[in-house]
PDB file of C-alpha atoms in Angstrom:
ATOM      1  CA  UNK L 282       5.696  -9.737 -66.669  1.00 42.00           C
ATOM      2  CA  UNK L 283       2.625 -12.176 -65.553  1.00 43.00           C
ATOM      3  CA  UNK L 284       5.766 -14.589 -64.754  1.00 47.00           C
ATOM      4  CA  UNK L 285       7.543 -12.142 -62.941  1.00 39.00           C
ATOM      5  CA  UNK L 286       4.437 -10.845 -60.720  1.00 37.00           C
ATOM      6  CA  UNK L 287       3.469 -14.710 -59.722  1.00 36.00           C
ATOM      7  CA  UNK L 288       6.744 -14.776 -58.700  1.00 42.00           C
ATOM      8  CA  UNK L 289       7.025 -11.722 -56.741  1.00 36.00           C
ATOM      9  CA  UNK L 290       3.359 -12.844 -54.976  1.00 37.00           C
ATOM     10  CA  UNK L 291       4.534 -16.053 -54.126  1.00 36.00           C
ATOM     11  CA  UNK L 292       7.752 -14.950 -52.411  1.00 37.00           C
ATOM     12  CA  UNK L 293       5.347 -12.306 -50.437  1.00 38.00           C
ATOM     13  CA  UNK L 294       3.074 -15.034 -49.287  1.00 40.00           C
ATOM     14  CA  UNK L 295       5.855 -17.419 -48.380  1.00 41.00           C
ATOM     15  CA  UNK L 296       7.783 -14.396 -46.204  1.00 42.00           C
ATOM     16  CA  UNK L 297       7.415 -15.396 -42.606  1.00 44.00           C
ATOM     17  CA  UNK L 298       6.256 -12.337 -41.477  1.00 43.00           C
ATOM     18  CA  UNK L 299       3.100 -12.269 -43.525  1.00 42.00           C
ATOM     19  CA  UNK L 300       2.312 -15.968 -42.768  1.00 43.00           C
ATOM     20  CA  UNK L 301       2.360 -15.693 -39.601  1.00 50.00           C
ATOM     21  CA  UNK L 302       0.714 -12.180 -38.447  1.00 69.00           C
ATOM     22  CA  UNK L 303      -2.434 -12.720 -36.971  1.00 80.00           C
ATOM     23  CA  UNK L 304      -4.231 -10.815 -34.543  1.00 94.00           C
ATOM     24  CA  UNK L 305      -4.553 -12.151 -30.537  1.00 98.00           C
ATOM     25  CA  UNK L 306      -8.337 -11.377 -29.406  1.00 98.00           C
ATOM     26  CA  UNK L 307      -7.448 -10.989 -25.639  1.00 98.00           C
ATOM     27  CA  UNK L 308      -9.754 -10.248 -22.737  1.00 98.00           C
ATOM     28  CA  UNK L 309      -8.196  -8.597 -20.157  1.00 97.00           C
ATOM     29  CA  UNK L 310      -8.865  -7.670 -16.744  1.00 90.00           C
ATOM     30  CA  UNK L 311      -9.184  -3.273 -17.008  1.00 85.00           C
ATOM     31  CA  UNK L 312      -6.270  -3.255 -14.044  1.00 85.00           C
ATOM     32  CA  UNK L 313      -3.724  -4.682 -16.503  1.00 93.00           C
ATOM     33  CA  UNK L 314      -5.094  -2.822 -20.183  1.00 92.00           C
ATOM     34  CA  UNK L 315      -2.387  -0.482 -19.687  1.00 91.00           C
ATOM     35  CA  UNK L 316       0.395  -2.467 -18.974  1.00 95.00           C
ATOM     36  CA  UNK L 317      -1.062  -4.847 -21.596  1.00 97.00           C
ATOM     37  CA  UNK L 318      -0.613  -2.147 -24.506  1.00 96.00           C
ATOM     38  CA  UNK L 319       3.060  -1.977 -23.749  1.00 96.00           C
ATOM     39  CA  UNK L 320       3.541  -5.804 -23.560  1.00 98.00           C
ATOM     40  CA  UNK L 321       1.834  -5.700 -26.995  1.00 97.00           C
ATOM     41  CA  UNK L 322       3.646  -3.190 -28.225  1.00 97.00           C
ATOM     42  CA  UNK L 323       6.785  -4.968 -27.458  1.00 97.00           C
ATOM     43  CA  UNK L 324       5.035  -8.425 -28.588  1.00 97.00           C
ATOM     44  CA  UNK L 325       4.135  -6.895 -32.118  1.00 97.00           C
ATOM     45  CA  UNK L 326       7.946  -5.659 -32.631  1.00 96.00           C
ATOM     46  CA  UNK L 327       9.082  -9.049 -31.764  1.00 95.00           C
ATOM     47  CA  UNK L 328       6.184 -11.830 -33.834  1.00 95.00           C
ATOM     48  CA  UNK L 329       4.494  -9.236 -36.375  1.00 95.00           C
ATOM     49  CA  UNK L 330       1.209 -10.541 -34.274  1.00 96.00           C
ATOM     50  CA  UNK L 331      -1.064  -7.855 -32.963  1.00 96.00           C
ATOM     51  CA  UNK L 332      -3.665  -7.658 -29.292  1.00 98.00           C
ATOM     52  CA  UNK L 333      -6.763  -6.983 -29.916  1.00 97.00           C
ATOM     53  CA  UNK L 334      -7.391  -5.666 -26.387  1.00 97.00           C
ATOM     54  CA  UNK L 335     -11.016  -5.696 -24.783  1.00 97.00           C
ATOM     55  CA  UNK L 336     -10.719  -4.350 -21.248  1.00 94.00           C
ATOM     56  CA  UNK L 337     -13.335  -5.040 -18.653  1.00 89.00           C
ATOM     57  CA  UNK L 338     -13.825  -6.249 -15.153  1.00 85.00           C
ATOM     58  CA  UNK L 339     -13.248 -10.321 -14.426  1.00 88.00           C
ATOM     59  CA  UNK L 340     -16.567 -11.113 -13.597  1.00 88.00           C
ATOM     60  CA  UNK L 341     -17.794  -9.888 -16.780  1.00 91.00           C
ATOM     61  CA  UNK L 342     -15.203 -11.351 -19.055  1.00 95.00           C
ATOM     62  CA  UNK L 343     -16.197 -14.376 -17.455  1.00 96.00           C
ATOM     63  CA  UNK L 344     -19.760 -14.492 -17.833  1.00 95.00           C
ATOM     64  CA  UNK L 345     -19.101 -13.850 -21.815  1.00 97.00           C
ATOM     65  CA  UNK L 346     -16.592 -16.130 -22.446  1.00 98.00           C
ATOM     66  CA  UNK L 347     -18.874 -19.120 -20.820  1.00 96.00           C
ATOM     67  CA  UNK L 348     -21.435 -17.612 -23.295  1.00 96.00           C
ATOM     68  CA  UNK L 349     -19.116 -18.732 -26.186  1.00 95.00           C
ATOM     69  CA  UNK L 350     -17.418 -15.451 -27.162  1.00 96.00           C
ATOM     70  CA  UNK L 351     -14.854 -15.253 -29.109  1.00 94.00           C
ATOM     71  CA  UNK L 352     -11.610 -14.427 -27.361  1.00 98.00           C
ATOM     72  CA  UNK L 353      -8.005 -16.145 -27.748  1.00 98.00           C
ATOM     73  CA  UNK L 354      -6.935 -15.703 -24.548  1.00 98.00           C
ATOM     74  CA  UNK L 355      -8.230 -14.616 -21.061  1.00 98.00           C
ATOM     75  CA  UNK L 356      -6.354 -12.327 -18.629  1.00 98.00           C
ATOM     76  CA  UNK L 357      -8.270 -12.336 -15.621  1.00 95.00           C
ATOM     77  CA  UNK L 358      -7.576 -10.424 -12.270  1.00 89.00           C
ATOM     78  CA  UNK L 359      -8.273 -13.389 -10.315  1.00 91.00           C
ATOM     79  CA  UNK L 360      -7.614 -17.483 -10.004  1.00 94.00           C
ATOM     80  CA  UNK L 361     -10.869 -18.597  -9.476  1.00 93.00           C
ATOM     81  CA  UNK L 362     -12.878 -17.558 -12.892  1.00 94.00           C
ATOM     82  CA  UNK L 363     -10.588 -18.698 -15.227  1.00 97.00           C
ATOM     83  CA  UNK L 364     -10.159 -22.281 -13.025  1.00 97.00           C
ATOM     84  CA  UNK L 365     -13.933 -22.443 -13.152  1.00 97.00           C
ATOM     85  CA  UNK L 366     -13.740 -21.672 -16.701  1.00 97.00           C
ATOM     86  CA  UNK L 367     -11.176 -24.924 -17.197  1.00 96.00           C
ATOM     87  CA  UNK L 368     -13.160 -27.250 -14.942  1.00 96.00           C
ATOM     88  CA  UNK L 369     -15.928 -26.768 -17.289  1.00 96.00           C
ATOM     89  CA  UNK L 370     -13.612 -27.876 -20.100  1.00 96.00           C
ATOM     90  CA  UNK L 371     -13.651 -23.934 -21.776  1.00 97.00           C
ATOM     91  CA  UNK L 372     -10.015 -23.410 -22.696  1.00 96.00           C
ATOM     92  CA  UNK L 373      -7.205 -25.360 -23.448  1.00 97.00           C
ATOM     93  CA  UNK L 374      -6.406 -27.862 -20.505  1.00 95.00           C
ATOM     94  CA  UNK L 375      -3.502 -27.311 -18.572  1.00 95.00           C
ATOM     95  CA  UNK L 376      -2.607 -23.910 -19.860  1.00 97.00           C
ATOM     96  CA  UNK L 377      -3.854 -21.838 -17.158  1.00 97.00           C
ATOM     97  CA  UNK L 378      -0.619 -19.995 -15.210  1.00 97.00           C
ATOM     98  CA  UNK L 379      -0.024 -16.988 -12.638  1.00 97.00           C
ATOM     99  CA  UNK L 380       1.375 -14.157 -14.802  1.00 97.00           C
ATOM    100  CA  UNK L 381       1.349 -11.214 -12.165  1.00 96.00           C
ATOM    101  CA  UNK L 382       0.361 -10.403  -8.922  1.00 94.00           C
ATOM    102  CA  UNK L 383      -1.184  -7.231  -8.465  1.00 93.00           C
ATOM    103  CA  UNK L 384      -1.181  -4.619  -5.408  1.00 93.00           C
ATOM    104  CA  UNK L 385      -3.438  -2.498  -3.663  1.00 96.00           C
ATOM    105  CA  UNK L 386      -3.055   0.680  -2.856  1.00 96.00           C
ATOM    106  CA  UNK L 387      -4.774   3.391  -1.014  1.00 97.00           C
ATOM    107  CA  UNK L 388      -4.882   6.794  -3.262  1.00 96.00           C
ATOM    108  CA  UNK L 389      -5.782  10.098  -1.726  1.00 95.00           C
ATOM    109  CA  UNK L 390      -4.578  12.952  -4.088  1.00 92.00           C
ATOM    110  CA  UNK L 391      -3.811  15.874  -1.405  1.00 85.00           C
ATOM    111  CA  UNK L 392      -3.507  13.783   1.607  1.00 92.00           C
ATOM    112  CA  UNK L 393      -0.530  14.256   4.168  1.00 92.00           C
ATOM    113  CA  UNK L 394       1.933  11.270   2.984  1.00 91.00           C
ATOM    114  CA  UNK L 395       2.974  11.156   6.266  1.00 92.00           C
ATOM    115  CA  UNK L 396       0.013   9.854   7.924  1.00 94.00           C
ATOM    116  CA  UNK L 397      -0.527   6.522   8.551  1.00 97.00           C
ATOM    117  CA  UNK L 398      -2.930   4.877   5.730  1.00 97.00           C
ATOM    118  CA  UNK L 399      -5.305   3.136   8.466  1.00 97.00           C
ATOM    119  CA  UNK L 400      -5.484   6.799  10.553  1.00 97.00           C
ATOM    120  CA  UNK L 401      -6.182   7.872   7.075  1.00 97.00           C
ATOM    121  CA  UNK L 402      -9.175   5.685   7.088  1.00 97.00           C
ATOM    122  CA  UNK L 403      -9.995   5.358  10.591  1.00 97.00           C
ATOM    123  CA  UNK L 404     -10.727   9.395  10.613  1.00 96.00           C
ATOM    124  CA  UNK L 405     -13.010   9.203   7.632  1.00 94.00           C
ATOM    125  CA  UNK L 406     -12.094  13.122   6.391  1.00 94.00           C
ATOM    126  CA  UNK L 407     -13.191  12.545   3.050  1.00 96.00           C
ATOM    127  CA  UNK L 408     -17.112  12.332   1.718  1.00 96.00           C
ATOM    128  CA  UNK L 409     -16.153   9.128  -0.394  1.00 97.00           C
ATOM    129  CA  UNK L 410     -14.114   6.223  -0.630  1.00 98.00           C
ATOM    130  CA  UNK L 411     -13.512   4.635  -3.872  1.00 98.00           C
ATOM    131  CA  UNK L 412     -13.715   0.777  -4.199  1.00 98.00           C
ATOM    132  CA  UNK L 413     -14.331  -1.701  -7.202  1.00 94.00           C
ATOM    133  CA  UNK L 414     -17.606  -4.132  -6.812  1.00 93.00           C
ATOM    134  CA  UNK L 415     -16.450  -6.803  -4.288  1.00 93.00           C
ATOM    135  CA  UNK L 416     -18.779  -9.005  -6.027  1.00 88.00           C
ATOM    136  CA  UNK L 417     -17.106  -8.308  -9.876  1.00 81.00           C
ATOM    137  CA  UNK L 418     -13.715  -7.139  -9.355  1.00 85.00           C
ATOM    138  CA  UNK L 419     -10.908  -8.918  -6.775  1.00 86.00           C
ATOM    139  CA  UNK L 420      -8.999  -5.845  -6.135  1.00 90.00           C
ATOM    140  CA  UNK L 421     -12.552  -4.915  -5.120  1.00 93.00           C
ATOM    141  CA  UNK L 422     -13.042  -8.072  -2.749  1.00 94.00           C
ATOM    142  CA  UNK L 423      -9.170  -7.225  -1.335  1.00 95.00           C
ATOM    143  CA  UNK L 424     -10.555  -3.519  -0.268  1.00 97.00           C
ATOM    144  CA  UNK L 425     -12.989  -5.388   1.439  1.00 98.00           C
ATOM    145  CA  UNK L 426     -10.885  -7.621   3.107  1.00 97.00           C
ATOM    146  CA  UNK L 427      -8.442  -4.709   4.010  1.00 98.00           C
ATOM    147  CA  UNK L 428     -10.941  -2.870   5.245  1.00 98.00           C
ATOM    148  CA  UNK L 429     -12.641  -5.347   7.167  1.00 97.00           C
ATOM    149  CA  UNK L 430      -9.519  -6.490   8.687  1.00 96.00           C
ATOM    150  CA  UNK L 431      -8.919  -3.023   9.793  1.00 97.00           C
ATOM    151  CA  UNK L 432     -12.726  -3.052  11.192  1.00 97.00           C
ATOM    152  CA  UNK L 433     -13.523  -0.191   9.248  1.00 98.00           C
ATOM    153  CA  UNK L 434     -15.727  -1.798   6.500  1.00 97.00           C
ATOM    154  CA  UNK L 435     -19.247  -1.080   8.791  1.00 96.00           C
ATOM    155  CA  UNK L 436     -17.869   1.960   9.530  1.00 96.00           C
ATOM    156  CA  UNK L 437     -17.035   3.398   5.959  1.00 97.00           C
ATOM    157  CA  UNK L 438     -20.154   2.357   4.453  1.00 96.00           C
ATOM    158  CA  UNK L 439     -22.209   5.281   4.077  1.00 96.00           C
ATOM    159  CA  UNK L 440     -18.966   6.419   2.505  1.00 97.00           C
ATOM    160  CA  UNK L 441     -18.525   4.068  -0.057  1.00 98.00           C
ATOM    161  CA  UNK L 442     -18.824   4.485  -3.991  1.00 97.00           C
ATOM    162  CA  UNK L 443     -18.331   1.322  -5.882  1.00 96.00           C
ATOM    163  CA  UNK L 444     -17.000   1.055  -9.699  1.00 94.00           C
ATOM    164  CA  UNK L 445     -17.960  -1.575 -11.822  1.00 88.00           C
ATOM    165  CA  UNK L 446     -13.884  -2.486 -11.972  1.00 87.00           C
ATOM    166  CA  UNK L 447     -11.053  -0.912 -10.642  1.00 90.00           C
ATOM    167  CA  UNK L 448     -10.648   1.140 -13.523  1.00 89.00           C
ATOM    168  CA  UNK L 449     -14.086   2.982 -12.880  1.00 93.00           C
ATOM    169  CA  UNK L 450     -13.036   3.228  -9.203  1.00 95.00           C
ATOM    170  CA  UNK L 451      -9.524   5.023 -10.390  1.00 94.00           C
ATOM    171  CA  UNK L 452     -11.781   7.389 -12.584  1.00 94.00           C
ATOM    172  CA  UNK L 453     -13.397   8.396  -9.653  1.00 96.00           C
ATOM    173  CA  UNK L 454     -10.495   9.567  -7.678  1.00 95.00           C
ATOM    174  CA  UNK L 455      -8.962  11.219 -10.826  1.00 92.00           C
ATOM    175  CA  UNK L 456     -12.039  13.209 -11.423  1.00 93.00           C
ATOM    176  CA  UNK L 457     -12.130  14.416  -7.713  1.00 93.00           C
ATOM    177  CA  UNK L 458     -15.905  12.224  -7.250  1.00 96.00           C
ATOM    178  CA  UNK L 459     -14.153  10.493  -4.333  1.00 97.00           C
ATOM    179  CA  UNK L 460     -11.689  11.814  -2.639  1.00 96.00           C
ATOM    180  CA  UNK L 461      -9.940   8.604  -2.111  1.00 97.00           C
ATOM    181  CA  UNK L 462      -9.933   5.018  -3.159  1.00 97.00           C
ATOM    182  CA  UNK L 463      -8.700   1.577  -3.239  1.00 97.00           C
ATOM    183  CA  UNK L 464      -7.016   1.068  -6.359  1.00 95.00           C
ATOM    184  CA  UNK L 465      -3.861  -0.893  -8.097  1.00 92.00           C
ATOM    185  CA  UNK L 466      -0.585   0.322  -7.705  1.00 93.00           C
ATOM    186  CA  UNK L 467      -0.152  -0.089 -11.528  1.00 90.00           C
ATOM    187  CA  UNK L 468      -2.399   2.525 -12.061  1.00 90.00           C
ATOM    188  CA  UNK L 469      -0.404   4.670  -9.752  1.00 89.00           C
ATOM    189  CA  UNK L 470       2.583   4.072 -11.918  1.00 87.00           C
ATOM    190  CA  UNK L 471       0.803   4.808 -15.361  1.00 82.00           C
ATOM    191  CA  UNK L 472      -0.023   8.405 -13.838  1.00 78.00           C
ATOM    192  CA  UNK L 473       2.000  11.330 -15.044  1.00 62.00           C
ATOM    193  CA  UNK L 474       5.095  12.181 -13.137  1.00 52.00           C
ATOM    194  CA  UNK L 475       3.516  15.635 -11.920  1.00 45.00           C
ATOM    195  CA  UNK L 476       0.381  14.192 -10.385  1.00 53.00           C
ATOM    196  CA  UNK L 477       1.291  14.594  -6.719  1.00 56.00           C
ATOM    197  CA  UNK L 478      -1.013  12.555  -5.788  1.00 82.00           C
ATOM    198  CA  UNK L 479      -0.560  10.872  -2.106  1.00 92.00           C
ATOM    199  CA  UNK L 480      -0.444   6.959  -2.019  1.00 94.00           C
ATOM    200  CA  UNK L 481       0.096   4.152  -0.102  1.00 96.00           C
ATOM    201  CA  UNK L 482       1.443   0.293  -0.820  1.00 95.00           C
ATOM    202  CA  UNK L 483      -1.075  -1.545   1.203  1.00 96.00           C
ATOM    203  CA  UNK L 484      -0.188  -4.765   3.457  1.00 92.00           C
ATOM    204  CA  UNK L 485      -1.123  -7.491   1.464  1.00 90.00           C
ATOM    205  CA  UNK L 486      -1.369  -9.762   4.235  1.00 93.00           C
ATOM    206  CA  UNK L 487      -4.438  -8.474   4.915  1.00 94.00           C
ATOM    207  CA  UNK L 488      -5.965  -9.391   1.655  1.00 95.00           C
ATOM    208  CA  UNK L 489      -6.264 -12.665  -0.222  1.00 91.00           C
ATOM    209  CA  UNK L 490      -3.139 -12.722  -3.070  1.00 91.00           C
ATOM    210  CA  UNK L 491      -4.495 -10.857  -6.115  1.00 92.00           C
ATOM    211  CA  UNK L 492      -2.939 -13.559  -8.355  1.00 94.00           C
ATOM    212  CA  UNK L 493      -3.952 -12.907 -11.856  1.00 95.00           C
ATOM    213  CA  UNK L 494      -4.151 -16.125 -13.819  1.00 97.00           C
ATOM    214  CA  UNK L 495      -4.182 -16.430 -17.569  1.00 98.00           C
ATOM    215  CA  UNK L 496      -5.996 -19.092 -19.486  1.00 98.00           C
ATOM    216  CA  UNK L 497      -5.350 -19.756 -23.226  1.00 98.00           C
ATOM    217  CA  UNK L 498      -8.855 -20.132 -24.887  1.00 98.00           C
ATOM    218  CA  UNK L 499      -7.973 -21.062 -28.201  1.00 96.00           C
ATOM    219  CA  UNK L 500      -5.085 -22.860 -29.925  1.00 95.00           C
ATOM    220  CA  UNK L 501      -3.440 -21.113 -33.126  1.00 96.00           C
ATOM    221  CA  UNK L 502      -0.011 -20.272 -33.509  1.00 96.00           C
ATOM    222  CA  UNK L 503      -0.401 -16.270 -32.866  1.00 97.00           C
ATOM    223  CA  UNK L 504      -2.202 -17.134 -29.084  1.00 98.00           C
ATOM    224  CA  UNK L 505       0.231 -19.476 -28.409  1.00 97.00           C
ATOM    225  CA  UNK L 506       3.061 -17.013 -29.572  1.00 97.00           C
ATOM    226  CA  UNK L 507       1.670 -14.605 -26.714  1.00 98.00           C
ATOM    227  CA  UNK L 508       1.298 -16.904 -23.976  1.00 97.00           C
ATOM    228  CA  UNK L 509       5.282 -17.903 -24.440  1.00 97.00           C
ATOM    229  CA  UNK L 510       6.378 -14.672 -24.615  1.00 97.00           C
ATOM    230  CA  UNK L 511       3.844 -13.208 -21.307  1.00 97.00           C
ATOM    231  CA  UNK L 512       5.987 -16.046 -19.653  1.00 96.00           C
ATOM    232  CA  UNK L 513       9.487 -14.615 -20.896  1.00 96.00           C
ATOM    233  CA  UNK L 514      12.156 -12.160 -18.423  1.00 96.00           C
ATOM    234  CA  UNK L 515      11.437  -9.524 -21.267  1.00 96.00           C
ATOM    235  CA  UNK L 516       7.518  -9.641 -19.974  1.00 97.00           C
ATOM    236  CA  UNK L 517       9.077 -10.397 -16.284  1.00 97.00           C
ATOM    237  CA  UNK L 518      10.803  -6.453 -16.895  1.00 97.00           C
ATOM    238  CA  UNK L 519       7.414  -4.692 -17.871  1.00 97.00           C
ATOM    239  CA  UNK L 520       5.630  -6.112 -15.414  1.00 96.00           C
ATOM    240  CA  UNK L 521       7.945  -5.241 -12.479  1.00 95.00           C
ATOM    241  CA  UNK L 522       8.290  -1.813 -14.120  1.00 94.00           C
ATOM    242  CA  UNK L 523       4.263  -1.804 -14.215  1.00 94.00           C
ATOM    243  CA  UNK L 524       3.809  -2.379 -10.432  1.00 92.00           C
ATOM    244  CA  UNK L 525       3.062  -6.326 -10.770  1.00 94.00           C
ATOM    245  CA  UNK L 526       5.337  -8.864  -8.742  1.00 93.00           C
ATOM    246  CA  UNK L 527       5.597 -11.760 -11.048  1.00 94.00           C
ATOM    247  CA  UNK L 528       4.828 -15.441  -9.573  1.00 90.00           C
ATOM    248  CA  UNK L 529       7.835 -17.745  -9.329  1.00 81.00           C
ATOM    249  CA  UNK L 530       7.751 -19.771 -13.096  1.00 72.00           C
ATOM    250  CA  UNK L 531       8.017 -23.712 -12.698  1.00 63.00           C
TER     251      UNK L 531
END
């Protein structure tokens, strides 16, 4: 029996699927935590590795990772942080990549979907206007730029609320404490099919490219694992289902 149970524990510690499940500690910019579950999901099914997801806004992320914590891998909503994060030799070198590209949207649950977004704007027939922190957040700094390149940003000001990330601006809009915001089209598709809510796809060459760059923190085989398959068509189809365009692979 002792011969047979050695046996039996060796053959369970040699199967590949216990070896090599480890968790992936990933911190992820809070526009892509939803569509990161499902790539997860999908991930798990496929490696026996598991996410450990830790949403937050870029800016944030950043400041703790150059503090030394512990993540595997850093989905940001921007270029710049996790480049600035490499040029100070955090990361593995050469690892950064584009993985999506994100959109802004204007969200304005009752509005006329007819109307023209900018008239929309221009008219100001709402009490507040939901943005992310320009400062934190880069679909917060592409409201900005919309907005200024509409001229409306002095305008709107006294109308402005400002979330922390554009998750917090969403929540505003969903619980009716703006009546319209500046948000990512990905959240508009993660909404339930009976929202109603009025949106529109914003010209995005009126905004700086919200190219969301990844940046592999830590080598082990379970991070590395991820980062192949958030590069694979089978990612390529959630993303484009999520309301990301993905970036042109080398």
């Amino acid at each position: 029996m002792p011969r047979l149970f050695l046996c039996l524990t060796l053959i369970a510690c040699l199967s590949p699927g216990l070896v090599s499940a480890a968790p992936v500690r990933v911190a992820v910019a809070s526009n892509f935590a939803t569509t990161l579950q499902l790539l997860g999901q999908a991930f798990t099914a496929q490696t026996g590795h598991r996410l450990l997801i830790s949403p937050g806004s870029t800016g944030k992320h950043f400041a703790q990772i150059a503090n030394g914590a512990a993540f595997d891998v850093f989905l940001a909503a921007d270029a710049e942080r996790p480049a600035l994060l490499e040029a100070r030799g955090v990361g593995v070198p050469g690892s950064r990549f584009a993985y999506a590209e994100g959109r802004l949207v204007l969200l304005a649950p009752g509005a006329d979907p007819g109307r023209d977004p900018r008239e929309y704007l221009a008219a100001g027939g709402f009490r507040r206007l939901a943005i992310a922190n320009p400062r934190l957040a880069p679909y917060g700094l592409a409201a900005r730029q919309l907005l200024e390149g509409w001229r409306l940003w002095g305008e709107l000001q006294h109308k402005l609320v400002s979330g922390e990330n554009v998750a917090q601006a969403f929540q505003f809009v969903a619980t009716g404490n703006a009546e319209a915001g500046l948000v990512a089209l990905s959240q508009i598709r993660s909404m339930s099919s009976d929202a109603g809510a009025t949106h529109w796809i914003l010209p995005s060459r009126l905004h700086a490219p919200i190219s969301q760059h990844a940046l592999l923190l830590r080598q082990g085989d379970a991070a590395e694992a991820f980062i192949g398959y958030l590069r694979s068509d089978a990612a390529a189809d959630i993303l484009r289902a999520a309301g990301y365009q993905v970036p042109k692979r080398p």
